[in-house]
Tab-separated table of C-alpha atoms and ligand atoms in Angstrom:
chain	number	residue	atom	x	y	z
E	148	MET	CA	-17.927	9.863	-27.988
E	149	ALA	CA	-19.673	11.305	-31.039
E	150	GLY	CA	-22.729	13.324	-30.128
E	151	THR	CA	-21.932	13.195	-26.444
E	152	THR	CA	-22.699	16.119	-24.216
E	153	TYR	CA	-19.671	16.914	-22.127
E	154	PRO	CA	-20.057	17.649	-18.423
E	155	ALA	CA	-21.019	21.200	-17.521
E	156	VAL	CA	-21.325	23.277	-14.361
E	157	ARG	CA	-24.256	25.676	-14.540
E	158	THR	CA	-24.479	27.066	-11.014
E	159	GLU	CA	-22.053	28.427	-8.503
E	160	LEU	CA	-20.618	25.619	-6.356
E	161	PRO	CA	-22.224	24.514	-4.191
E	162	GLY	CA	-25.504	25.178	-5.968
E	163	PRO	CA	-28.515	26.244	-3.859
E	164	ARG	CA	-29.927	22.748	-3.262
E	165	SER	CA	-26.482	21.294	-2.487
E	166	ARG	CA	-25.808	24.137	-0.066
E	167	GLN	CA	-28.977	23.345	1.916
E	168	LEU	CA	-28.216	19.636	2.049
E	169	LEU	CA	-24.577	20.164	3.025
E	170	GLU	CA	-25.626	22.343	5.919
E	171	ARG	CA	-27.904	19.574	7.186
E	172	LEU	CA	-25.205	16.969	6.605
E	173	ASP	CA	-22.725	18.949	8.673
E	174	ARG	CA	-25.063	18.953	11.632
E	175	VAL	CA	-24.989	15.149	11.899
E	176	LEU	CA	-22.063	13.603	10.067
E	177	ILE	CA	-18.352	13.922	10.489
E	178	SER	CA	-16.340	13.554	7.332
E	179	SER	CA	-12.727	12.554	7.211
E	180	LEU	CA	-11.727	12.662	3.552
E	181	THR	CA	-12.635	16.148	2.454
E	182	ASP	CA	-14.316	19.313	3.527
E	183	HIS	CA	-17.239	20.466	1.453
E	184	ASP	CA	-15.226	23.237	-0.099
E	185	GLU	CA	-13.173	20.525	-1.801
E	186	VAL	CA	-16.194	18.605	-3.094
E	187	PRO	CA	-18.848	21.334	-3.023
E	188	PHE	CA	-21.918	19.493	-4.206
E	189	VAL	CA	-24.298	16.694	-3.283
E	190	GLU	CA	-24.559	13.834	-5.721
E	191	ALA	CA	-27.931	13.038	-7.269
E	192	ARG	CA	-26.905	10.081	-9.465
E	193	LYS	CA	-24.051	8.562	-11.431
E	194	SER	CA	-23.847	6.707	-14.666
E	195	ASP	CA	-20.720	5.260	-16.206
E	196	TRP	CA	-18.274	8.173	-15.911
E	197	VAL	CA	-20.514	11.160	-15.218
E	198	ILE	CA	-21.751	12.418	-11.849
E	199	ASP	CA	-24.903	14.576	-11.639
E	200	ASP	CA	-25.401	16.827	-8.650
E	201	VAL	CA	-28.718	17.887	-7.144
E	202	ASP	CA	-28.503	21.274	-8.872
E	203	GLY	CA	-28.216	19.887	-12.382
E	204	ASN	CA	-24.429	20.202	-12.716
E	205	THR	CA	-22.472	17.329	-14.224
E	206	PHE	CA	-18.855	16.274	-13.664
E	207	ALA	CA	-16.500	13.839	-15.382
E	208	ASP	CA	-15.830	11.238	-12.704
E	209	HIS	CA	-12.101	10.734	-12.131
E	210	VAL	CA	-12.687	9.422	-8.617
E	211	SER	CA	-14.582	6.231	-9.462
E	212	ALA	CA	-15.649	5.727	-5.856
E	213	TRP	CA	-11.967	6.059	-4.885
E	214	GLY	CA	-10.722	3.731	-7.542
E	215	THR	CA	-13.289	0.967	-7.192
E	216	THR	CA	-15.603	1.151	-10.215
E	217	GLN	CA	-13.325	-0.195	-12.911
E	218	LEU	CA	-16.086	-0.727	-15.488
E	219	GLY	CA	-17.920	2.540	-14.868
E	220	ALA	CA	-20.150	3.708	-12.040
E	221	THR	CA	-23.105	1.520	-12.871
E	222	PRO	CA	-21.828	-1.674	-14.503
E	223	ARG	CA	-25.055	-3.392	-15.595
E	224	ALA	CA	-23.798	-7.001	-15.527
E	225	VAL	CA	-22.250	-6.577	-12.068
E	226	LEU	CA	-25.333	-4.922	-10.594
E	227	ARG	CA	-27.567	-7.587	-12.099
E	228	ALA	CA	-25.407	-10.386	-10.656
E	229	VAL	CA	-25.461	-8.745	-7.218
E	230	ALA	CA	-29.239	-8.282	-7.277
E	231	GLU	CA	-29.900	-11.852	-8.410
E	232	ALA	CA	-27.653	-13.408	-5.771
E	233	GLN	CA	-29.059	-11.117	-3.100
E	234	ALA	CA	-32.598	-12.167	-4.012
E	235	ARG	CA	-31.625	-15.846	-3.972
E	236	TYR	CA	-29.454	-16.026	-0.837
E	237	GLY	CA	-30.185	-12.817	1.070
E	238	MET	CA	-27.455	-12.061	3.576
E	239	GLU	CA	-25.233	-15.005	4.372
E	240	ILE	CA	-22.173	-15.745	6.465
E	241	THR	CA	-20.064	-17.477	3.902
E	242	ASP	CA	-17.383	-18.569	6.340
E	243	TYR	CA	-19.988	-20.719	8.096
E	244	ILE	CA	-22.332	-21.786	5.296
E	245	PRO	CA	-20.507	-22.459	2.018
E	246	ASN	CA	-22.174	-21.440	-1.223
E	247	GLU	CA	-21.493	-21.677	-4.936
E	248	PRO	CA	-20.658	-18.021	-5.674
E	249	GLU	CA	-17.915	-18.309	-3.052
E	250	LEU	CA	-16.431	-21.420	-4.642
E	251	GLU	CA	-16.677	-20.058	-8.177
E	252	LEU	CA	-14.992	-16.797	-7.234
E	253	ALA	CA	-12.158	-18.503	-5.338
E	254	GLU	CA	-11.451	-20.792	-8.304
E	255	LEU	CA	-11.594	-17.893	-10.731
E	256	LEU	CA	-9.168	-15.856	-8.613
E	257	VAL	CA	-6.641	-18.668	-8.498
E	258	ARG	CA	-6.909	-19.023	-12.301
E	259	ILE	CA	-6.097	-15.366	-12.972
E	260	ALA	CA	-3.657	-14.803	-10.090
E	261	PRO	CA	0.121	-14.529	-10.491
E	262	PRO	CA	1.778	-17.977	-10.517
E	263	GLY	CA	2.092	-19.728	-7.177
E	264	LEU	CA	-0.914	-18.097	-5.499
E	265	SER	CA	-3.178	-21.075	-5.012
E	266	ARG	CA	-5.041	-20.256	-1.803
E	267	VAL	CA	-7.704	-17.677	-1.000
E	268	ALA	CA	-9.087	-16.194	2.201
E	269	VAL	CA	-12.245	-14.101	2.240
E	270	GLY	CA	-12.306	-10.452	3.272
E	271	VAL	CA	-14.591	-7.445	3.535
E	272	SER	CA	-12.402	-4.425	2.872
E	273	GLY	CA	-8.872	-3.339	2.076
E	274	THR	CA	-8.135	-2.533	5.695
E	275	LEU	CA	-9.064	-5.989	6.902
E	276	VAL	CA	-7.241	-7.952	4.229
E	277	VAL	CA	-4.066	-5.996	4.988
E	278	GLU	CA	-4.389	-6.965	8.630
E	279	GLY	CA	-4.955	-10.574	7.538
E	280	GLY	CA	-1.932	-10.558	5.227
E	281	VAL	CA	0.299	-9.361	8.042
E	282	LYS	CA	-1.032	-12.059	10.360
E	283	LEU	CA	-0.396	-14.732	7.733
E	284	ALA	CA	3.215	-13.654	7.228
E	285	ARG	CA	3.792	-13.798	10.967
E	286	GLU	CA	2.130	-17.177	11.271
E	287	ALA	CA	4.107	-18.634	8.358
E	288	THR	CA	7.480	-17.449	9.648
E	289	GLY	CA	6.990	-17.295	13.399
E	290	ARG	CA	8.699	-13.888	13.273
E	291	PRO	CA	7.380	-10.636	14.722
E	292	MET	CA	8.394	-7.724	12.495
E	293	ILE	CA	6.909	-6.257	9.317
E	294	LEU	CA	9.051	-4.130	7.061
E	295	THR	CA	7.073	-1.390	5.361
E	296	PHE	CA	7.563	1.894	3.517
E	297	TYR	CA	7.025	5.573	4.247
E	298	GLY	CA	4.150	7.026	2.315
E	299	GLN	CA	2.044	3.898	1.988
E	300	TYR	CA	-1.605	3.671	2.932
E	301	HIS	CA	-3.246	0.500	4.159
E	302	GLY	CA	-6.544	1.647	5.599
E	303	GLU	CA	-8.013	2.724	8.857
E	304	GLY	CA	-7.446	-0.208	11.184
E	305	THR	CA	-5.859	0.862	14.425
E	306	TYR	CA	-2.841	-1.316	13.895
E	307	LEU	CA	-2.077	-0.356	10.346
E	308	THR	CA	-2.989	3.270	10.701
E	309	ALA	CA	0.468	3.245	12.190
E	310	GLY	CA	1.614	2.051	8.816
E	311	VAL	CA	-0.148	4.875	7.019
E	312	SER	CA	2.459	7.580	7.050
E	313	THR	CA	1.033	8.777	3.703
E	314	ASP	CA	1.960	12.066	5.242
E	315	LEU	CA	2.000	11.765	8.979
E	316	ALA	CA	1.349	15.440	9.529
E	317	GLU	CA	-1.594	15.404	7.179
E	318	VAL	CA	-3.413	12.153	7.746
E	319	THR	CA	-2.985	11.506	11.388
E	320	THR	CA	-2.592	14.930	12.941
E	321	GLN	CA	-2.446	14.422	16.675
E	322	HIS	CA	-3.758	10.900	16.286
E	323	ALA	CA	-0.773	8.901	15.058
E	324	GLN	CA	-0.887	5.326	16.297
E	325	TYR	CA	2.497	4.173	17.470
E	326	VAL	CA	2.572	0.407	17.675
E	327	ALA	CA	5.343	-2.123	17.921
E	328	GLY	CA	6.230	-4.511	15.153
E	329	LEU	CA	6.639	-2.196	12.162
E	330	VAL	CA	9.921	-1.044	10.649
E	331	PHE	CA	9.868	1.685	8.029
E	332	THR	CA	12.150	2.503	5.155
E	333	PRO	CA	11.526	5.074	2.391
E	334	TYR	CA	9.452	4.122	-0.659
E	335	PRO	CA	11.377	4.672	-3.920
E	336	ASN	CA	10.716	8.165	-5.209
E	337	ALA	CA	12.601	9.186	-8.317
E	338	PHE	CA	11.239	12.728	-8.236
E	339	ARG	CA	11.976	13.646	-4.653
E	340	ALA	CA	14.847	11.340	-3.743
E	341	PRO	CA	16.487	11.732	-0.361
E	342	PHE	CA	19.498	9.764	-1.623
E	343	HIS	CA	22.081	10.650	-4.255
E	344	ARG	CA	25.230	8.845	-5.258
E	345	GLY	CA	28.146	11.160	-4.526
E	346	ALA	CA	27.587	14.865	-3.962
E	347	ALA	CA	24.988	15.408	-6.671
E	348	GLY	CA	25.219	12.107	-8.451
E	349	PRO	CA	22.486	10.361	-10.361
E	350	PHE	CA	19.505	8.847	-8.634
E	351	ASP	CA	18.508	5.249	-8.807
E	352	ASP	CA	15.994	3.193	-6.896
E	353	ALA	CA	18.618	0.724	-5.749
E	354	MET	CA	19.860	3.312	-3.257
E	355	TYR	CA	16.721	2.750	-1.240
E	356	LEU	CA	17.756	-0.837	-0.757
E	357	ASP	CA	21.358	0.175	-0.023
E	358	TYR	CA	19.893	2.249	2.781
E	359	LEU	CA	17.771	-0.663	3.933
E	360	GLU	CA	20.709	-3.055	3.957
E	361	ASP	CA	23.398	-0.701	5.251
E	362	TRP	CA	21.370	1.127	7.875
E	363	VAL	CA	17.995	-0.356	8.745
E	364	LEU	CA	19.146	-3.981	8.872
E	365	VAL	CA	22.284	-3.003	10.742
E	366	HIS	CA	20.928	-0.516	13.245
E	367	GLN	CA	17.243	-1.110	13.612
E	368	VAL	CA	16.169	-4.697	13.080
E	369	GLU	CA	17.825	-8.027	12.455
E	370	PRO	CA	16.752	-9.490	9.128
E	371	GLU	CA	15.906	-12.789	10.832
E	372	GLN	CA	13.245	-10.976	12.856
E	373	ILE	CA	11.345	-9.818	9.783
E	374	ALA	CA	8.295	-11.875	8.818
E	375	GLY	CA	7.220	-9.970	5.751
E	376	VAL	CA	7.586	-6.920	3.552
E	377	LEU	CA	4.331	-5.013	3.136
E	378	ILE	CA	4.432	-2.928	-0.026
E	379	GLU	CA	2.212	-1.322	-2.635
E	380	PRO	CA	3.353	-2.134	-6.196
E	381	VAL	CA	2.628	1.469	-7.132
E	382	LEU	CA	2.227	3.952	-4.319
E	383	GLY	CA	-1.398	5.076	-4.597
E	384	GLU	CA	-2.550	7.463	-1.891
E	385	GLY	CA	1.068	8.458	-1.369
E	386	GLY	CA	1.257	10.071	-4.803
E	387	VAL	CA	1.487	7.542	-7.665
E	388	LEU	CA	5.139	6.506	-7.388
E	389	ILE	CA	6.295	3.705	-9.684
E	390	PRO	CA	9.428	1.808	-8.592
E	391	SER	CA	11.809	0.572	-11.274
E	392	PRO	CA	12.165	-3.107	-12.297
E	393	PRO	CA	15.660	-3.361	-10.683
E	394	PHE	CA	14.134	-2.302	-7.378
E	395	TRP	CA	11.702	-5.199	-7.500
E	396	ALA	CA	14.335	-7.682	-8.573
E	397	ARG	CA	16.598	-6.698	-5.729
E	398	LEU	CA	13.828	-6.524	-3.118
E	399	GLN	CA	12.731	-10.029	-4.089
E	400	GLY	CA	16.326	-11.189	-3.831
E	401	LEU	CA	16.373	-9.883	-0.258
E	402	CYS	CA	13.072	-11.652	0.468
E	403	ARG	CA	14.523	-14.942	-0.734
E	404	ARG	CA	17.776	-14.449	1.113
E	405	TRP	CA	16.175	-13.664	4.461
E	406	GLY	CA	12.973	-15.684	4.195
E	407	TRP	CA	10.727	-12.591	4.187
E	408	LYS	CA	7.221	-13.057	2.797
E	409	LEU	CA	6.383	-10.482	0.150
E	410	ILE	CA	2.946	-9.058	1.004
E	411	LEU	CA	1.772	-7.121	-2.020
E	412	ASP	CA	-1.017	-4.656	-1.308
E	413	GLU	CA	-2.910	-4.576	-4.609
E	414	VAL	CA	-6.027	-3.083	-3.041
E	415	GLN	CA	-5.650	0.037	-5.167
E	416	THR	CA	-3.538	-1.237	-8.069
E	417	GLY	CA	-5.261	-4.564	-8.711
E	418	MET	CA	-8.126	-5.496	-11.029
E	419	GLY	CA	-6.790	-3.690	-14.038
E	420	ARG	CA	-6.136	-0.300	-12.505
E	421	CYS	CA	-2.514	-0.314	-13.691
E	422	GLY	CA	-3.314	-1.647	-17.151
E	423	ARG	CA	-2.880	-5.346	-16.360
E	424	MET	CA	-5.105	-7.468	-14.178
E	425	PHE	CA	-2.561	-7.074	-11.363
E	426	ALA	CA	0.328	-4.628	-11.074
E	427	ALA	CA	2.377	-7.705	-10.101
E	428	GLU	CA	2.121	-8.897	-13.710
E	429	ARG	CA	3.144	-5.578	-15.140
E	430	TYR	CA	6.169	-5.120	-12.899
E	431	ALA	CA	7.223	-8.790	-12.688
E	432	ILE	CA	6.599	-9.126	-8.953
E	433	GLU	CA	6.070	-12.555	-7.420
E	434	PRO	CA	4.235	-12.081	-4.144
E	435	ASP	CA	3.795	-14.691	-1.425
E	436	ILE	CA	0.642	-12.925	-0.303
E	437	MET	CA	-1.512	-10.619	-2.422
E	438	LEU	CA	-4.287	-8.379	-1.110
E	439	LEU	CA	-7.370	-7.292	-3.039
E	440	GLY	CA	-10.148	-4.814	-2.285
E	441	LYS	CA	-11.637	-1.749	-3.970
E	442	GLY	CA	-11.903	-2.655	-7.682
E	443	PHE	CA	-12.294	-6.315	-6.758
E	444	ALA	CA	-15.883	-5.374	-5.896
E	445	GLY	CA	-16.200	-4.015	-9.416
E	446	GLY	CA	-18.820	-1.507	-8.384
E	447	GLY	CA	-21.026	-4.207	-6.854
E	448	ALA	CA	-20.967	-4.893	-3.110
E	449	PRO	CA	-18.021	-4.562	-0.670
E	450	ILE	CA	-15.542	-7.443	-0.774
E	451	GLY	CA	-11.837	-8.129	-0.311
E	452	ALA	CA	-9.547	-11.125	-0.674
E	453	ILE	CA	-6.207	-12.481	0.425
E	454	LEU	CA	-4.354	-14.742	-1.974
E	455	GLY	CA	-1.317	-16.717	-0.928
E	456	THR	CA	1.017	-19.538	-1.746
E	457	GLU	CA	0.445	-23.056	-0.533
E	458	GLU	CA	3.404	-22.613	1.771
E	459	VAL	CA	1.991	-19.517	3.474
E	460	MET	CA	-1.702	-20.346	3.529
E	461	GLY	CA	-2.033	-24.083	2.894
E	462	SER	CA	-2.124	-25.033	6.548
E	463	SER	CA	-3.010	-21.697	8.127
E	464	ASP	CA	-4.815	-21.849	11.385
E	465	LEU	CA	-5.845	-18.217	11.474
E	466	HIS	CA	-9.297	-16.782	11.702
E	467	LEU	CA	-9.629	-14.390	8.770
E	468	GLY	CA	-12.666	-12.811	7.176
E	469	GLY	CA	-15.651	-11.555	9.168
E	470	THR	CA	-19.443	-11.510	9.222
E	471	PHE	CA	-19.872	-9.637	5.951
E	472	ALA	CA	-16.951	-11.243	4.100
E	473	TRP	CA	-17.930	-12.666	0.717
E	474	THR	CA	-21.665	-12.527	0.941
E	475	PRO	CA	-22.985	-14.468	-2.054
E	476	ALA	CA	-24.138	-11.188	-3.615
E	477	ALA	CA	-20.698	-9.582	-3.286
E	478	ALA	CA	-19.017	-12.704	-4.644
E	479	ALA	CA	-21.401	-12.841	-7.606
E	480	GLY	CA	-20.673	-9.178	-8.341
E	481	ALA	CA	-16.913	-9.756	-8.189
E	482	ILE	CA	-17.219	-12.666	-10.634
E	483	ALA	CA	-19.209	-10.540	-13.080
E	484	SER	CA	-16.690	-7.740	-12.764
E	485	ILE	CA	-13.714	-10.011	-13.464
E	486	GLU	CA	-15.571	-11.408	-16.463
E	487	GLY	CA	-16.108	-7.823	-17.628
E	488	LEU	CA	-12.397	-7.070	-17.280
E	489	LEU	CA	-11.482	-10.182	-19.276
E	490	ALA	CA	-14.147	-9.671	-21.968
E	491	ASP	CA	-13.151	-8.870	-25.550
E	492	ASP	CA	-9.569	-9.925	-24.960
E	493	GLY	CA	-9.189	-7.585	-22.032
E	494	ALA	CA	-10.474	-4.470	-23.835
E	495	ALA	CA	-10.972	-2.631	-20.519
E	496	LEU	CA	-7.343	-3.244	-19.549
E	497	ALA	CA	-6.182	-2.134	-22.994
E	498	ASN	CA	-8.218	1.053	-22.566
E	499	ALA	CA	-6.529	1.668	-19.201
E	500	ARG	CA	-3.162	1.463	-20.986
E	501	ALA	CA	-4.446	3.856	-23.649
E	502	ILE	CA	-5.513	6.237	-20.859
E	503	GLU	CA	-1.957	6.084	-19.498
E	504	ALA	CA	-0.535	7.029	-22.905
E	505	ALA	CA	-3.099	9.814	-23.339
E	506	ALA	CA	-2.288	11.158	-19.865
E	507	HIS	CA	1.352	11.521	-20.836
E	508	GLU	CA	0.518	13.073	-24.192
E	509	GLU	CA	-1.874	15.597	-22.723
E	510	LEU	CA	-0.270	16.372	-19.380
E	511	ASP	CA	3.506	15.996	-19.821
E	512	PRO	CA	3.716	19.273	-21.780
E	513	LEU	CA	2.469	21.063	-18.644
E	514	VAL	CA	5.805	20.299	-16.948
E	515	GLU	CA	7.571	22.446	-19.566
E	516	ARG	CA	4.937	25.167	-19.581
E	517	PHE	CA	4.482	25.713	-15.860
E	518	GLU	CA	7.161	25.546	-13.245
E	519	GLN	CA	4.585	24.505	-10.655
E	520	VAL	CA	3.886	21.265	-12.506
E	521	GLY	CA	6.743	19.161	-11.232
E	522	ASP	CA	5.976	15.724	-12.565
E	523	VAL	CA	3.306	13.646	-14.287
E	524	ARG	CA	3.153	9.933	-13.468
E	525	ALA	CA	0.808	7.269	-14.709
E	526	SER	CA	0.369	3.540	-14.403
E	527	GLY	CA	-2.706	2.588	-16.407
E	528	ALA	CA	-5.652	4.598	-15.148
E	529	LEU	CA	-3.823	5.652	-11.970
E	530	ILE	CA	-2.478	9.109	-12.691
E	531	GLY	CA	-0.775	11.715	-10.541
E	532	ILE	CA	0.279	15.301	-11.193
E	533	GLU	CA	2.770	16.578	-8.623
E	534	PHE	CA	2.732	20.310	-7.912
E	535	VAL	CA	5.785	22.188	-6.642
E	536	ARG	CA	6.500	25.771	-5.682
E	537	ASP	CA	9.272	26.131	-8.223
E	538	ARG	CA	11.712	24.087	-10.248
E	539	ALA	CA	14.716	24.945	-8.144
E	540	SER	CA	13.403	23.872	-4.733
E	541	LEU	CA	10.783	21.306	-5.791
E	542	ASP	CA	9.078	22.187	-2.501
E	543	PRO	CA	5.539	20.790	-2.358
E	544	ALA	CA	2.718	23.145	-3.372
E	545	PRO	CA	-0.470	21.926	-1.685
E	546	ALA	CA	-2.275	25.273	-2.075
E	547	PHE	CA	-1.545	25.341	-5.824
E	548	HIS	CA	-2.781	21.763	-6.089
E	549	ARG	CA	-6.002	22.554	-4.302
E	550	ALA	CA	-6.633	25.641	-6.434
E	551	VAL	CA	-6.141	23.579	-9.611
E	552	HIS	CA	-8.584	20.989	-8.305
E	553	LEU	CA	-11.206	23.677	-7.674
E	554	GLN	CA	-10.692	25.310	-11.063
E	555	ALA	CA	-10.956	21.920	-12.779
E	556	LEU	CA	-14.130	21.243	-10.826
E	557	ARG	CA	-15.681	24.492	-12.068
E	558	ARG	CA	-14.984	23.221	-15.565
E	559	GLY	CA	-16.717	19.890	-14.864
E	560	VAL	CA	-13.790	17.638	-13.880
E	561	LEU	CA	-13.720	15.924	-10.503
E	562	GLY	CA	-10.345	14.475	-9.544
E	563	ILE	CA	-8.945	13.281	-6.214
E	564	THR	CA	-7.543	15.813	-3.818
E	565	GLN	CA	-6.991	16.098	-0.105
E	566	TRP	CA	-5.941	19.230	1.659
E	567	GLY	CA	-2.263	19.145	2.477
E	568	LYS	CA	-1.337	16.811	-0.350
E	569	TRP	CA	0.293	18.094	-3.512
E	570	VAL	CA	-0.248	15.239	-5.935
E	571	TYR	CA	-3.551	15.562	-7.789
E	572	ARG	CA	-4.869	12.157	-8.809
E	573	LEU	CA	-7.127	10.900	-11.554
E	574	GLN	CA	-8.597	7.419	-11.322
E	575	PRO	CA	-11.230	7.188	-14.026
E	576	ALA	CA	-13.089	4.017	-14.889
E	577	LEU	CA	-10.768	1.824	-16.946
E	578	THR	CA	-13.398	2.077	-19.651
E	579	MET	CA	-13.704	5.874	-19.762
E	580	PRO	CA	-13.825	6.881	-23.442
E	581	LEU	CA	-10.515	8.393	-24.503
E	582	ASP	CA	-12.069	11.561	-25.833
E	583	LEU	CA	-13.706	12.293	-22.461
E	584	PHE	CA	-10.375	11.602	-20.783
E	585	ARG	CA	-8.563	13.971	-23.156
E	586	TRP	CA	-11.310	16.576	-22.746
E	587	SER	CA	-10.773	16.345	-18.963
E	588	CYS	CA	-7.000	16.810	-19.354
E	589	ALA	CA	-7.629	19.926	-21.441
E	590	ARG	CA	-9.809	21.348	-18.638
E	591	ILE	CA	-7.073	20.549	-16.122
E	592	ALA	CA	-4.543	22.343	-18.321
E	593	GLU	CA	-6.813	25.416	-18.379
E	594	ALA	CA	-7.119	25.183	-14.611
E	595	VAL	CA	-3.330	25.095	-14.194
E	596	GLU	CA	-2.970	28.095	-16.509
E	597	GLU	CA	-5.501	30.076	-14.521
E	598	VAL	CA	-3.921	29.267	-11.149
E	599	ALA	CA	-0.373	29.860	-12.436
E	600	ALA	CA	-1.376	33.387	-13.464
E	601	SER	CA	-1.738	34.209	-9.776
E	602	PRO	CA	-0.454	31.384	-7.568
E	603	PRO	CA	-1.898	31.191	-4.038
E	604	PRO	CA	0.417	31.538	-1.019
E	605	GLU	CA	1.667	28.175	0.214
E	606	PRO	CA	1.621	27.082	3.860
E	607	PRO	CA	5.025	27.307	5.531
E	608	SER	CA	6.023	23.661	5.817
E	609	LEU	CA	4.645	20.187	6.287
E	610	LEU	CA	5.334	20.013	9.956
E	611	GLU	CA	3.987	23.439	10.737
E	612	ARG	CA	0.832	22.588	8.853
E	613	GLY	CA	0.435	19.484	10.923
E	614	ALA	CA	0.817	21.304	14.206
E	615	PRO	CA	-2.156	21.399	16.551
E	616	VAL	CA	-4.714	24.043	15.701
E	617	GLU	CA	-7.192	25.676	17.981
E	618	GLY	CA	-10.467	23.843	18.341
E	619	GLY	CA	-9.624	20.495	16.807
E	620	ALA	CA	-7.556	18.479	14.455
E	621	ARG	CA	-8.415	20.064	11.106
E	622	ARG	CA	-5.462	21.832	9.624
E	623	ARG	CA	-6.202	25.008	7.715
T	99	PLP	C1	-3.231	0.360	-1.031
T	99	PLP	C2	-4.424	0.368	-0.128
T	99	PLP	N1	-4.536	-0.578	0.828
T	99	PLP	C3	-5.591	-0.607	1.649
T	99	PLP	C4	-6.593	0.338	1.574
T	99	PLP	C5	-7.748	0.292	2.514
T	99	PLP	O1	-8.883	-0.134	1.865
T	99	PLP	P1	-10.352	0.087	2.509
T	99	PLP	O2	-10.606	1.562	2.422
T	99	PLP	O3	-11.259	-0.728	1.645
T	99	PLP	O4	-10.308	-0.411	3.903
T	99	PLP	C6	-6.506	1.346	0.605
T	99	PLP	C7	-7.550	2.370	0.506
T	99	PLP	O5	-7.397	3.396	-0.123
T	99	PLP	C8	-5.391	1.363	-0.265
T	99	PLP	O6	-5.252	2.303	-1.197
């Protein structure tokens, strides 16, 4: 990025104009993701990978609209395609009145999808395509239960909020939805494994499936009652966990043995985020149903999709989709975005893989240098840094994490944080120039150094943090 001006923060945060606007905002809007002390500014504009606030500060954007703008914040070709289709068709209910952008996008999806996925259903958002995927698995098998994993996130629908469990205490304090039909088992976590072979034996992912087979399928649910397995190929919101290839091989063996449909939630990992078009490709997963959202919109207009095999979807009788599903403008934007991801022999995907390598080069050394940096994980441009209190206990350190986030922010780097979590995430555009990415990692390293010099006190425990607090559900 020769000659580029790096992001810079010139005022206190929030700056004076942001402070005024935030006060007004608080009088009318409720916000569920963050409090303003976590993102203490009001955005004025974005371009590519830099956010400007209303006070003239600039930040390197490692949020990318929560992992949706794969080609940068303002991808010209996508925005042009959206505007042209919007001008030509206006709003349209695609489910009722077919149109060419819909057809073109469906055909394109089937061409790039993992083998066997030959059918497409339209969707609006991640939440709704997850609900659709679950319905399809039930319809195809005539069975009631869905097997899913602790720590996953599937959106804010009432039904699947029950499947959230990203961190029950954190996300759903006092509002957990308990619904029938879901069975949980732990998501593979090599860093914080609840299982060990022998007294302190080695860890391997297969133990998670031993537990599933020896306990869950014996004591909790009969395998013949399970319609599908709902799983993220890399755990996103839950802290960037990457299961091993043997885990996938064995899980798919179980799916075949018991007739479970594998419902792969690629809402966060799909469209190049993990360095290949789909994480399924990278980790050799063969889903029966695959769910797309977020980056599928490519920074254009909201859109989601369900892909499935002929067997699962070929004669489906379900009503899926919704009024705003696949408007021609959103479909045109998604086509342009996929074309952008494929352009120049997949240069954007190659850059995401280079970002992964750079993340390890720049951030892995922090694990040696600071005992609060427990682990660095990356799959393409989906990166997590896990903070712990100390090496011996590996207890989570949410306060340390938050302090690092704030220090990085003061240095012009905006990552993804949420109070109560202890994995700091970076999800830059797949096309972020490597030198800006490395520059951001250097600022994060400075932030860690500063916080480690005087670590903040940590809250007592997850459950105590999640306990009811006076005056509402926010946990501080
Ligand atoms: C894996 C996964 N599934 C589903 C969703 C829900 O998507 P949406 O927010 O578009 O409803 C998310 C959102 O973060 C997600 O990460």
